[in-house]
CSV table of C-alpha atoms in Angstrom, one decimal:
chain,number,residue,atom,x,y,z
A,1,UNK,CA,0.0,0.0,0.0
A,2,UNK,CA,1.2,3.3,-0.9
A,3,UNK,CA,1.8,6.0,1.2
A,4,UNK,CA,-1.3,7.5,-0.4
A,5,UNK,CA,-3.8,5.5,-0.1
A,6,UNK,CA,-2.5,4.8,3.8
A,7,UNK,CA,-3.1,8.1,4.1
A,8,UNK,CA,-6.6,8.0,2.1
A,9,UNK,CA,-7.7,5.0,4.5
A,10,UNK,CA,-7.1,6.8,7.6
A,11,UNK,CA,-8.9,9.7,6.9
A,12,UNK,CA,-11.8,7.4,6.0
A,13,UNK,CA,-11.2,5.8,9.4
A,14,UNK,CA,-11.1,9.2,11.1
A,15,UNK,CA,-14.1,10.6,9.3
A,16,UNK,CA,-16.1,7.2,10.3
A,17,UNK,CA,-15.7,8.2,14.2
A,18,UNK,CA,-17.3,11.5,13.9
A,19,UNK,CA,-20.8,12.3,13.6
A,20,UNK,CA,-22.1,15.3,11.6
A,21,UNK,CA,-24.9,16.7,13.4
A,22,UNK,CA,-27.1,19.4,12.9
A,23,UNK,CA,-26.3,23.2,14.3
A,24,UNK,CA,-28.2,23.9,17.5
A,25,UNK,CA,-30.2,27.0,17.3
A,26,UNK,CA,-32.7,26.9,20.2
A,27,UNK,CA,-32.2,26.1,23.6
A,28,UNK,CA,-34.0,26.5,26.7
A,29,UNK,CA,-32.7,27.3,30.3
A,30,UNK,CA,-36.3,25.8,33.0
A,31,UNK,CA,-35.7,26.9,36.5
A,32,UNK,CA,-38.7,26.2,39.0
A,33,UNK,CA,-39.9,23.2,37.5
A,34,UNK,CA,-39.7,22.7,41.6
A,35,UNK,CA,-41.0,25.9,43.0
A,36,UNK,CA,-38.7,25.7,45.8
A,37,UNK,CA,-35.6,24.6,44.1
A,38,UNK,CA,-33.9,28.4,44.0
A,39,UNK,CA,-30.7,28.6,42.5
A,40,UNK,CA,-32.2,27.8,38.8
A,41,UNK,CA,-35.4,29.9,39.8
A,42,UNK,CA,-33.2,32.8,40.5
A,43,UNK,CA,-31.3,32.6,38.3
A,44,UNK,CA,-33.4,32.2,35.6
A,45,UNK,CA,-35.2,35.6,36.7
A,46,UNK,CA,-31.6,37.2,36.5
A,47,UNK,CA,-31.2,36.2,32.9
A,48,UNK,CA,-35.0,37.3,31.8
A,49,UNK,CA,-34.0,40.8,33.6
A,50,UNK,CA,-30.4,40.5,32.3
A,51,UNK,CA,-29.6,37.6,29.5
A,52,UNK,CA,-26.4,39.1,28.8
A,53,UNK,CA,-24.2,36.3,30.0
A,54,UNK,CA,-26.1,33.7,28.3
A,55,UNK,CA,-26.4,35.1,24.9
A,56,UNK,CA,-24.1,33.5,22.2
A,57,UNK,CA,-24.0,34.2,18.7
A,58,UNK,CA,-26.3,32.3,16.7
A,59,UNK,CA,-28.1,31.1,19.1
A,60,UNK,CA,-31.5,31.5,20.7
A,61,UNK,CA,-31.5,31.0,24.1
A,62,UNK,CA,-35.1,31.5,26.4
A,63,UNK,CA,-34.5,31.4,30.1
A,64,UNK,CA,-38.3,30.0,31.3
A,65,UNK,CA,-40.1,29.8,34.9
A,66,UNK,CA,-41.6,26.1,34.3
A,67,UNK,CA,-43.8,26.4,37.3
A,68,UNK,CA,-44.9,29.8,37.9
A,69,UNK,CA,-47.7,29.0,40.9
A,70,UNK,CA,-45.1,26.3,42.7
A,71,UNK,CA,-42.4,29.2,42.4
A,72,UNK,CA,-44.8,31.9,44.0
A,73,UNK,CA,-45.8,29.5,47.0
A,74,UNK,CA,-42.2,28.2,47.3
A,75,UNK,CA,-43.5,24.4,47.4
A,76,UNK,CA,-41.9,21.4,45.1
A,77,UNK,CA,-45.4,21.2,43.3
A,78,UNK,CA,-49.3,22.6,43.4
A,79,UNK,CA,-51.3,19.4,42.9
A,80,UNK,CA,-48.3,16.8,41.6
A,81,UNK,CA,-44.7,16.7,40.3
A,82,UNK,CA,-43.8,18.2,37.0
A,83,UNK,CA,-40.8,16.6,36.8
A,84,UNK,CA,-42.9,13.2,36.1
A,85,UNK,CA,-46.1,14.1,33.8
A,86,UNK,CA,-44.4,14.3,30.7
A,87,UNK,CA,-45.7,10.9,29.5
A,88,UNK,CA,-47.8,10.0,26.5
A,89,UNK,CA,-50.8,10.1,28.7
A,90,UNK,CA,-50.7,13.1,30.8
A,91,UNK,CA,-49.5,15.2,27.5
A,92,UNK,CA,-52.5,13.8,25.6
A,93,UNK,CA,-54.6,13.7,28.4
A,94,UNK,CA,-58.2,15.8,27.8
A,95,UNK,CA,-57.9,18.8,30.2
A,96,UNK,CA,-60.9,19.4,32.5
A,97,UNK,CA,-61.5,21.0,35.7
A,98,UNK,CA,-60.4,18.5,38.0
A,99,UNK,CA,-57.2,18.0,35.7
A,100,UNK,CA,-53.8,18.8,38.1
A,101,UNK,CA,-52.1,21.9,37.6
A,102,UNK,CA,-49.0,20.5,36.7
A,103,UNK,CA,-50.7,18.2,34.3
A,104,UNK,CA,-52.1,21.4,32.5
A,105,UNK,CA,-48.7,22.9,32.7
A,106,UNK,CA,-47.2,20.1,31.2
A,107,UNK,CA,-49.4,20.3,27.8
A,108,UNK,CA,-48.5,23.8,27.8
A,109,UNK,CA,-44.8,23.6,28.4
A,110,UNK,CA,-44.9,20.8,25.7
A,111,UNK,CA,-46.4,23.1,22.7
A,112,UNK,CA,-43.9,25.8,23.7
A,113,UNK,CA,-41.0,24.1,23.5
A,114,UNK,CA,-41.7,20.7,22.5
A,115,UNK,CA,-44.0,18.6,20.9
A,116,UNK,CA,-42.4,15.5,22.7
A,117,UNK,CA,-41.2,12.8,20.3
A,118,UNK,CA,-40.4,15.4,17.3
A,119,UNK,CA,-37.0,16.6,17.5
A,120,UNK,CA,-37.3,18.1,14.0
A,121,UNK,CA,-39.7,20.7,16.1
A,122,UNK,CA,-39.2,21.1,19.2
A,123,UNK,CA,-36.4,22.7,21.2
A,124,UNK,CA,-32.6,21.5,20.0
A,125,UNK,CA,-31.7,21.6,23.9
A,126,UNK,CA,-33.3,22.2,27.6
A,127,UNK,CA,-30.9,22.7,30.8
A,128,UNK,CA,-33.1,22.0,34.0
A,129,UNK,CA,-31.8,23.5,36.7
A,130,UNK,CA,-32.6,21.7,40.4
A,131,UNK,CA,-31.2,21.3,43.6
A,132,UNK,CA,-30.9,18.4,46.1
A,133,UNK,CA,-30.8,18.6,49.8
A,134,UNK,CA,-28.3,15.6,49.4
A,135,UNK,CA,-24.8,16.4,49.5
A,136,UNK,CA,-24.4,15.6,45.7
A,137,UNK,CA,-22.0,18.5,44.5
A,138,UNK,CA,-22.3,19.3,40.9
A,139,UNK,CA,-23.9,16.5,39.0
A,140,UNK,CA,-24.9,16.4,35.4
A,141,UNK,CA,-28.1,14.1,34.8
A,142,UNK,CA,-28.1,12.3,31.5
A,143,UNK,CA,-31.4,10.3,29.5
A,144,UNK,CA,-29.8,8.2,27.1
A,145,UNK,CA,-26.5,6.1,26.8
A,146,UNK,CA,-26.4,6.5,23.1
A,147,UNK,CA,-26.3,9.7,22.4
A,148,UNK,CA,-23.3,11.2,21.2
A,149,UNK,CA,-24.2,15.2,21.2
A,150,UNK,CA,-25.3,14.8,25.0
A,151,UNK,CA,-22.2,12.7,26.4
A,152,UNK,CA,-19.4,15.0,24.5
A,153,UNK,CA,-21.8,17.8,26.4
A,154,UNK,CA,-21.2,16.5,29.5
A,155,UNK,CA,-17.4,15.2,28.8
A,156,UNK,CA,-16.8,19.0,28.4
A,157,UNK,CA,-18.4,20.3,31.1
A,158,UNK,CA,-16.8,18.1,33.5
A,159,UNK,CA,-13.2,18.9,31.8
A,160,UNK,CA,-14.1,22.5,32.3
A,161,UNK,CA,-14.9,22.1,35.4
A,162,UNK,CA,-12.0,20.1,37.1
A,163,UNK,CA,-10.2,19.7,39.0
A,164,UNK,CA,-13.6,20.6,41.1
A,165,UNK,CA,-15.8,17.3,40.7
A,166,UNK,CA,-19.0,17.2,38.7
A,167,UNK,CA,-20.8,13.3,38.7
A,168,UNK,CA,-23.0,12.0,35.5
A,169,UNK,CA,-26.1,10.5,36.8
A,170,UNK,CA,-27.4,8.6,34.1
A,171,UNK,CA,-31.4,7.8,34.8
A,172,UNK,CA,-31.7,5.3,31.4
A,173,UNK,CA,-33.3,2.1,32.7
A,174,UNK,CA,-35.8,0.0,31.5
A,175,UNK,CA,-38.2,-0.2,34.6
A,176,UNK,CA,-38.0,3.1,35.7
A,177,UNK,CA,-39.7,6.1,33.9
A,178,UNK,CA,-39.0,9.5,34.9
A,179,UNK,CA,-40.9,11.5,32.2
A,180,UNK,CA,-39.1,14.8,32.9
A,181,UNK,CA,-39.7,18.1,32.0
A,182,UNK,CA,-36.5,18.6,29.8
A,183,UNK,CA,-37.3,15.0,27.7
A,184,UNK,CA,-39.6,17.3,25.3
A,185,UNK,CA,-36.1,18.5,23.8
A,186,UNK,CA,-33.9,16.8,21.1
A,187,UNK,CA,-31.3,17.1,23.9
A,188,UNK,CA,-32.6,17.0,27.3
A,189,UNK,CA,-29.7,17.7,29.9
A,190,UNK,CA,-30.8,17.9,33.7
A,191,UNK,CA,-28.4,20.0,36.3
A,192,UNK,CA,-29.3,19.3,39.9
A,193,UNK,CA,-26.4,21.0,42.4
A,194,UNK,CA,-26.7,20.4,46.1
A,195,UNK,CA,-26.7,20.0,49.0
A,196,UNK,CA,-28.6,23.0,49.4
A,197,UNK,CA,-32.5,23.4,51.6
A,198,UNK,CA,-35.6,23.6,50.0
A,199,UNK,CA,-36.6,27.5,50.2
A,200,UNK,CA,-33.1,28.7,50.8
A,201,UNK,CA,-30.6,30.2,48.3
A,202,UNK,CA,-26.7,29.7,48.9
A,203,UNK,CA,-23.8,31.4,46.9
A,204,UNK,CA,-21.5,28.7,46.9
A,205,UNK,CA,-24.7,26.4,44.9
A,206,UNK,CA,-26.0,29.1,42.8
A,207,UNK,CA,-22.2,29.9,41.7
A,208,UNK,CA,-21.9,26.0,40.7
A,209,UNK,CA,-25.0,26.2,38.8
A,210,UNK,CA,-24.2,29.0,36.9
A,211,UNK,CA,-20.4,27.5,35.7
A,212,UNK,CA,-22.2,24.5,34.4
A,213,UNK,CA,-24.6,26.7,32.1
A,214,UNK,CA,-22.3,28.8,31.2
A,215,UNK,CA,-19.7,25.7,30.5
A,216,UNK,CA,-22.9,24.2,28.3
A,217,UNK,CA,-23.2,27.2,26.7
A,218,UNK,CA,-19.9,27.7,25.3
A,219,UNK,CA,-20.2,24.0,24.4
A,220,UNK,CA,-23.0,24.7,21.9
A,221,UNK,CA,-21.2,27.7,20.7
A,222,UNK,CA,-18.0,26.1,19.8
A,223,UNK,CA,-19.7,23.4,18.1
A,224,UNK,CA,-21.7,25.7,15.8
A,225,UNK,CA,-19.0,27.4,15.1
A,226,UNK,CA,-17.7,24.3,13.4
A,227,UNK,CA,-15.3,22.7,16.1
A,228,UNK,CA,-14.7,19.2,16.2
A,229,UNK,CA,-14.9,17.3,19.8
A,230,UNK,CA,-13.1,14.0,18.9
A,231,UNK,CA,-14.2,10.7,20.3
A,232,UNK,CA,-14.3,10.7,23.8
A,233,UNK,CA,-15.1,8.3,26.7
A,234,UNK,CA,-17.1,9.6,29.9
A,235,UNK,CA,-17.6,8.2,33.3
A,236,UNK,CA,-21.3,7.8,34.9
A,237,UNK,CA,-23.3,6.2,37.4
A,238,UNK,CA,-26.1,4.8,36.5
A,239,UNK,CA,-29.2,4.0,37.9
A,240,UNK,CA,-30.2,-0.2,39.1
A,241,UNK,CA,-32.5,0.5,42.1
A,242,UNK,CA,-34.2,2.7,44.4
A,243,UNK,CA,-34.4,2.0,47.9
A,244,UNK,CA,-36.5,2.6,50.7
A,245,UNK,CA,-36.9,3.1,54.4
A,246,UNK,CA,-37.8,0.3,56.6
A,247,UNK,CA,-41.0,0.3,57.6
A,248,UNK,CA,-43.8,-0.6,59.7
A,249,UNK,CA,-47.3,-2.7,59.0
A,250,UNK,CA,-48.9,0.5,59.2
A,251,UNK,CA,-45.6,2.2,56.4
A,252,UNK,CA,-44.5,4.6,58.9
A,253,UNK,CA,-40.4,4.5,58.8
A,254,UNK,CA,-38.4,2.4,61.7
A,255,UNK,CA,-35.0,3.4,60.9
A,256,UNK,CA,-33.2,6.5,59.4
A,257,UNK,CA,-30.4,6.6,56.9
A,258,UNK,CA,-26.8,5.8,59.3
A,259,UNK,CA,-24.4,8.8,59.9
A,260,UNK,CA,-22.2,6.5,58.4
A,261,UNK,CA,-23.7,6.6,55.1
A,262,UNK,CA,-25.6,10.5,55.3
A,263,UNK,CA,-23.8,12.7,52.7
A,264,UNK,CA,-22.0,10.1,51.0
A,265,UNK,CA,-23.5,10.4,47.9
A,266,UNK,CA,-22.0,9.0,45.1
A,267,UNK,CA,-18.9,7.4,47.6
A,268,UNK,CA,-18.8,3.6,47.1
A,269,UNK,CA,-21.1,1.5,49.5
A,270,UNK,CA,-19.7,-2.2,50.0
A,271,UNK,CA,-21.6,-5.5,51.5
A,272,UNK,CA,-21.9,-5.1,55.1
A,273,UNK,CA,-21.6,-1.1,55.5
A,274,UNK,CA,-23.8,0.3,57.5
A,275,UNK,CA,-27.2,1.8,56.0
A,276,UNK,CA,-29.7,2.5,58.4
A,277,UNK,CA,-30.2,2.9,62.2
A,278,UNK,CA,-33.2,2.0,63.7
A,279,UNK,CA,-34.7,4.3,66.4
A,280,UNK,CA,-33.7,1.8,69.3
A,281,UNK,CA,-30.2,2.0,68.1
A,282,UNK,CA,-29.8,-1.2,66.0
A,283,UNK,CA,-27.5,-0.8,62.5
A,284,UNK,CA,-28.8,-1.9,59.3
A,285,UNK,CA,-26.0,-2.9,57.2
A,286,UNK,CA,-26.4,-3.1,53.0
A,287,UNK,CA,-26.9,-6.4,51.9
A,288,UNK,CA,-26.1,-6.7,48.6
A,289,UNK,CA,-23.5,-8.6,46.8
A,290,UNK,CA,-21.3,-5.8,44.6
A,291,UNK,CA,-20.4,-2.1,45.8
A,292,UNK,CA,-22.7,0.6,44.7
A,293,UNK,CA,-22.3,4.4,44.8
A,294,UNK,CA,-26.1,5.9,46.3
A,295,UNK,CA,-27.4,9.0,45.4
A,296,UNK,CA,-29.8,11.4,46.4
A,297,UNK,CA,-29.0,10.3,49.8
A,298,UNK,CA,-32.2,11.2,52.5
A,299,UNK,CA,-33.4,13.4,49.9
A,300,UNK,CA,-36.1,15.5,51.6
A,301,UNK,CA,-38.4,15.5,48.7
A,302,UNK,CA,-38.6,12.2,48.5
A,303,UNK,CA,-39.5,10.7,51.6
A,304,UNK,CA,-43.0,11.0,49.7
A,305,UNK,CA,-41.8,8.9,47.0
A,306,UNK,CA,-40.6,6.3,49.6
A,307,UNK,CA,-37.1,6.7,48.1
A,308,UNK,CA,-34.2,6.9,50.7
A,309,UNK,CA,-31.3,6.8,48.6
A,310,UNK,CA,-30.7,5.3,45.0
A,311,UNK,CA,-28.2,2.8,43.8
A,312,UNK,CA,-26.0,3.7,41.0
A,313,UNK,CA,-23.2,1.6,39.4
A,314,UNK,CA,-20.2,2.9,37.6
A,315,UNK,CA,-20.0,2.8,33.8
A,316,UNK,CA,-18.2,3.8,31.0
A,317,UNK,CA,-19.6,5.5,27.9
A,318,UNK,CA,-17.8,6.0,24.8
A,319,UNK,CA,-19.3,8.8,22.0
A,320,UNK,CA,-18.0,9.3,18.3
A,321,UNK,CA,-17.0,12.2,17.7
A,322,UNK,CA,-19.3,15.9,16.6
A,323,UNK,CA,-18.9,17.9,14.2
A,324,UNK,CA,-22.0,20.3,13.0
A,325,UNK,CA,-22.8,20.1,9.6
A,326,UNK,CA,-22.2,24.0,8.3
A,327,UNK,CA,-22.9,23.4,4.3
């Protein structure tokens, strides 16, 4: 073989790891999807005051209050979670006057930006901005394993972050639907930063918030200006299982989650560590048979949900590499 057609070969290698994709011109910027969530509820009302710092060139970007009512009465929700009616059936569903608020809200959220299930339509990207109570740091949350735009999104945040940490929590999984507010885009990307209270702004949150939108910002912007992000590989942790509480006959909760394990959110958890305590002092120790790394560990909003913690496992993604298609 020539020198040549060596050369001619590995260019066609080369150009079959990278994907051409489409320019990104919209993208949307939800805050308040849980009314009392505030870093991406502030926030956002900074940038619809003042959108300077998230304006990039060729781009549209709409910073949006997803639930107005929860927001004004600082509560997660008005009548039931937002972040889980974006399904087939709430979006469809006939609106009456018994219909939830947040089911109405949905349908409406999903003609502005969406409709769901037509990329070719709706919104090119939506950043949902949330905070945790558990002591989660900066973690990007990801819907799909296969998609190449979304993991070189994350891989670049998280370089541009470092050396501070910033987890991928990937929520793909076959028996567990979330239906979130940010799946109506072609590239949904959830941000949740924490620990931080419900109802309670703090600067060293909200500044961590703002570097990762800013960080997916200039993301977008490099790549419609025609950069190429090479194949990369990117670390997650993705979901197997939630867990619960123990509980009673009657489901009130015996035991609470163990000091031992409280804020140790994505920090591996082996066979025999300790996991609860019950209120007479007796230690609950995990039972499985592989380490896993919990998240949202004693989550305050989801002790309704019956959710104590969630087990994630480590994995390894690989994308091709991006390029947007200019001609």
């Amino acid at each position: 073989m020539s020198n040549e057609q060596s050369f001619k070969l590995l260019r066609r290698m080369a150009s079959c790891q990278v994907v051409q994709e489409v320019p990104v011109r919209r993208v949307a910027i939800f805050g308040g999807t849980h009314g009392n969530e505030l870093s991406g509820v502030f926030l956002v009302k900074h940038w619809q005051e003042d959108g300077t710092e998230i304006q990039r060139p060729g781009l549209e970007v709409k910073p949006f209050i997803a639930n107005p009512r929860a927001v004004e009465k600082c509560c997660r929700y008005i009548d039931c979670d937002l972040n889980r009616v974006f399904d087939s059936e709430n979006l469809r569903m006939k609106v009456t006057d018994d219909t939830p608020y947040e089911v109405k809200r949905a349908q409406e959220i999903n003609c502005l930006f969406g409709p769901q299930g037509r990329p070719e339509e709706a919104y090119d990207l939506i950043f949902d901005l949330h905070n945790t109570t558990a002591n989660m740091g900066s973690t990007l949350i990801l819907e799909s394993s296969r998609d190449a735009f979304t993991i070189q999104l994350c891989h670049y945040i998280k370089d541009a972050l470092a050396p501070e940490p910033c987890a991928v929590f990937l929520i793909e999984h076959p028996n567990l639907k979330y239906a979130t507010t940010r799946s109506i885009a072609k590239y949904p990307v959830g941000v949740e930063v924490g620990p931080q209270p419900q109802g309670v702004l703090r600067a060293d949150i909200l500044d961590k918030m703002r570097k990762i939108v800013k960080h997916g910002l200039d993301f977008i912007h490099l790549f419609n200006a025609g950069t190429e992000f090479p194949p990369c590989t990117l670390e997650v942790y993705k979901i197997m299982e939630k867990v619960d509480y123990p509980r009673n006959r009657n489901n009130e909760i015996t035991a609470i989650v163990h000091s031992n394990l409280q804020d140790q959110d994505w920090q591996p958890l082996s066979p025999g560590d300790p996991m609860f305590l019950t209120f007479e002092g007796k230690t609950i120790p995990y039972e499985g048979d592989s380490v896993v790394y919990p998240a949202f560990v004693n989550e305050a909003a989801y002790y309704e949900k019956n959710q104590a913690f969630v087990k994630t496992v480590k994995q390894k993604l690989s994308a091709k590499g991006i390029r947007a298609c200019l001609s």
